[in-house]
């Protein structure tokens, strides 16, 4: 019943499901007329009458605002034992329609059991954002390879792992956004590997906030047989792994943890620990497993990802690198600091404070040049020396500088100052978590933003 836009929305789904449909309404939308002309449905131009509902119908839908019609439809349907749905009248429904996410042939249905269709639609919107538009192409790829996979990978577990890997791979991207033929070739290569070797994926977990991981990184976690992680990767991300995943904690201790624990003597060096990590990665991959190495920030920014890649390559093991948001970018954005800014900073450098401690040859005059931003990783231990050296090399002692501790996490702390006073303020605050230091005029921007907001609210209150 009904011939307007609401009816049309329902009709589109029913037509797609190839249902036999009759529309009863005094007037119908031109689009409904077109469906009739295409032979998809029939129309009876009439007001509702109870005898229209006969027991051979499967479903009756009332999609009209006309007063009392839904009640009459409901009574008639109940009398004939036919399923009924009256739009926006949950109490007059024996059937409800979920909100649908259509990535044909993948369909996702969201229902609030009739309590709040609006909430269902919102949930649908959230899910929509996460599902690639061309998801249906993936189902197409799976359909094409299904029987070949069954023959080549007789074990159910191997097939499951293979498909998980395919859906998180370049083959999936090819299928969804490129060409199906290229996707098939890529997936066939993976099939050949799946019957023999394992692989390694280095995934950037982002600086802390688990939502800063990439979708690709998340999919890799979901398909891992073995998940190796360290203390910088947020533990919340481990929740996305399969239930049967093997978790390996390869957390390295920094110098401050060693100091806190009293002695550094028995602790293996970072290099020894890195060699052990490389070894474990290789051993697991050689067992034919998909090993995901979850690394804080980006794997290739002060993350020793390059060493892991080289070690795996030496053994002929395939490695995929999935980038992450590095601490500098995540931290700066969350603190409202643009790392480059017109007329203020034309370049940005990422450097490590470790080199200061270890007396590595550093070109201080180069680092101290104006109109550039310096981001210093692992600089907390040597902060006094680092900032002093920059001043000695010519950067003004009033240059803004900030230390960001646990950036992007709920327990973050920000200490703002200048090259002259930042180190003292940081010690006063008792900062001891993972931290970066940002040096340059851009570190003064949050204060300017604050001032402008304050000024704008004064103006707003005086003009009103
Ligand atoms: C071994 S490096 C790893 C860097 C990582 N690969 C990246 O791209 O951010 C570890 C250092 O990164 C910095 N760092 C990592 N996460 C951080 C965070 N959430 N807040 C501040 N600094 C962080 C600290 O300087 C820490 O000592």
PDB file of C-alpha atoms and ligand atoms in Angstrom, residues 207 232 296-298 301-303 326-327 377-378 404 406-407 434-436, ligand 1:
ATOM      1  CA  UNK A 207      52.106   6.749  17.965  1.00  0.00           C
ATOM      2  CA  UNK A 232      55.109   1.256  21.964  1.00  0.00           C
ATOM      3  CA  UNK A 296      55.110   1.840  17.327  1.00  0.00           C
ATOM      4  CA  UNK A 297      54.710   4.783  14.937  1.00  0.00           C
ATOM      5  CA  UNK A 298      56.120   4.030  11.501  1.00  0.00           C
ATOM      6  CA  UNK A 301      61.277   5.950  11.328  1.00  0.00           C
ATOM      7  CA  UNK A 302      63.728   5.104  14.107  1.00  0.00           C
ATOM      8  CA  UNK A 303      61.998   1.751  14.253  1.00  0.00           C
ATOM      9  CA  UNK A 326      55.118   8.504  13.231  1.00  0.00           C
ATOM     10  CA  UNK A 327      55.242  10.059  16.729  1.00  0.00           C
ATOM     11  CA  UNK A 377      63.112  11.452  19.196  1.00  0.00           C
ATOM     12  CA  UNK A 378      64.559   9.748  22.274  1.00  0.00           C
ATOM     13  CA  UNK A 404      55.346  15.929  24.108  1.00  0.00           C
ATOM     14  CA  UNK A 406      52.851   9.943  25.566  1.00  0.00           C
ATOM     15  CA  UNK A 407      51.553  11.931  22.625  1.00  0.00           C
ATOM     16  CA  UNK A 434      58.191   8.212  25.663  1.00  0.00           C
ATOM     17  CA  UNK A 435      58.738  11.771  24.502  1.00  0.00           C
ATOM     18  CA  UNK A 436      59.647  13.867  21.514  1.00  0.00           C
TER      19      UNK A 436
HETATM   20  C1  LIG B   1      62.370   3.483  18.924  1.00  0.00           C
HETATM   21  S1  LIG B   1      61.598   4.996  18.604  1.00  0.00           S
HETATM   22  C2  LIG B   1      60.244   4.496  17.634  1.00  0.00           C
HETATM   23  C3  LIG B   1      59.688   5.595  16.804  1.00  0.00           C
HETATM   24  C4  LIG B   1      58.501   5.123  15.982  1.00  0.00           C
HETATM   25  N1  LIG B   1      58.927   4.171  14.990  1.00  0.00           N
HETATM   26  C5  LIG B   1      57.741   6.275  15.311  1.00  0.00           C
HETATM   27  O1  LIG B   1      57.670   6.333  14.079  1.00  0.00           O
HETATM   28  O2  LIG B   1      57.201   7.121  16.043  1.00  0.00           O
HETATM   29  C6  LIG B   1      60.875   5.337  20.162  1.00  0.00           C
HETATM   30  C7  LIG B   1      60.772   6.837  20.415  1.00  0.00           C
HETATM   31  O3  LIG B   1      59.742   7.405  19.650  1.00  0.00           O
HETATM   32  C8  LIG B   1      59.169   8.465  20.369  1.00  0.00           C
HETATM   33  N2  LIG B   1      57.766   8.153  20.636  1.00  0.00           N
HETATM   34  C9  LIG B   1      57.107   7.051  20.271  1.00  0.00           C
HETATM   35  N3  LIG B   1      55.810   7.127  20.644  1.00  0.00           N
HETATM   36  C10 LIG B   1      55.666   8.315  21.253  1.00  0.00           C
HETATM   37  C11 LIG B   1      54.565   8.994  21.854  1.00  0.00           C
HETATM   38  N4  LIG B   1      53.347   8.454  21.879  1.00  0.00           N
HETATM   39  N5  LIG B   1      54.781  10.213  22.382  1.00  0.00           N
HETATM   40  C12 LIG B   1      55.986  10.791  22.327  1.00  0.00           C
HETATM   41  N6  LIG B   1      57.066  10.197  21.789  1.00  0.00           N
HETATM   42  C13 LIG B   1      56.901   8.978  21.250  1.00  0.00           C
HETATM   43  C14 LIG B   1      59.934   8.584  21.670  1.00  0.00           C
HETATM   44  O4  LIG B   1      61.008   9.472  21.453  1.00  0.00           O
HETATM   45  C15 LIG B   1      60.423   7.170  21.837  1.00  0.00           C
HETATM   46  O5  LIG B   1      61.547   7.119  22.698  1.00  0.00           O
END
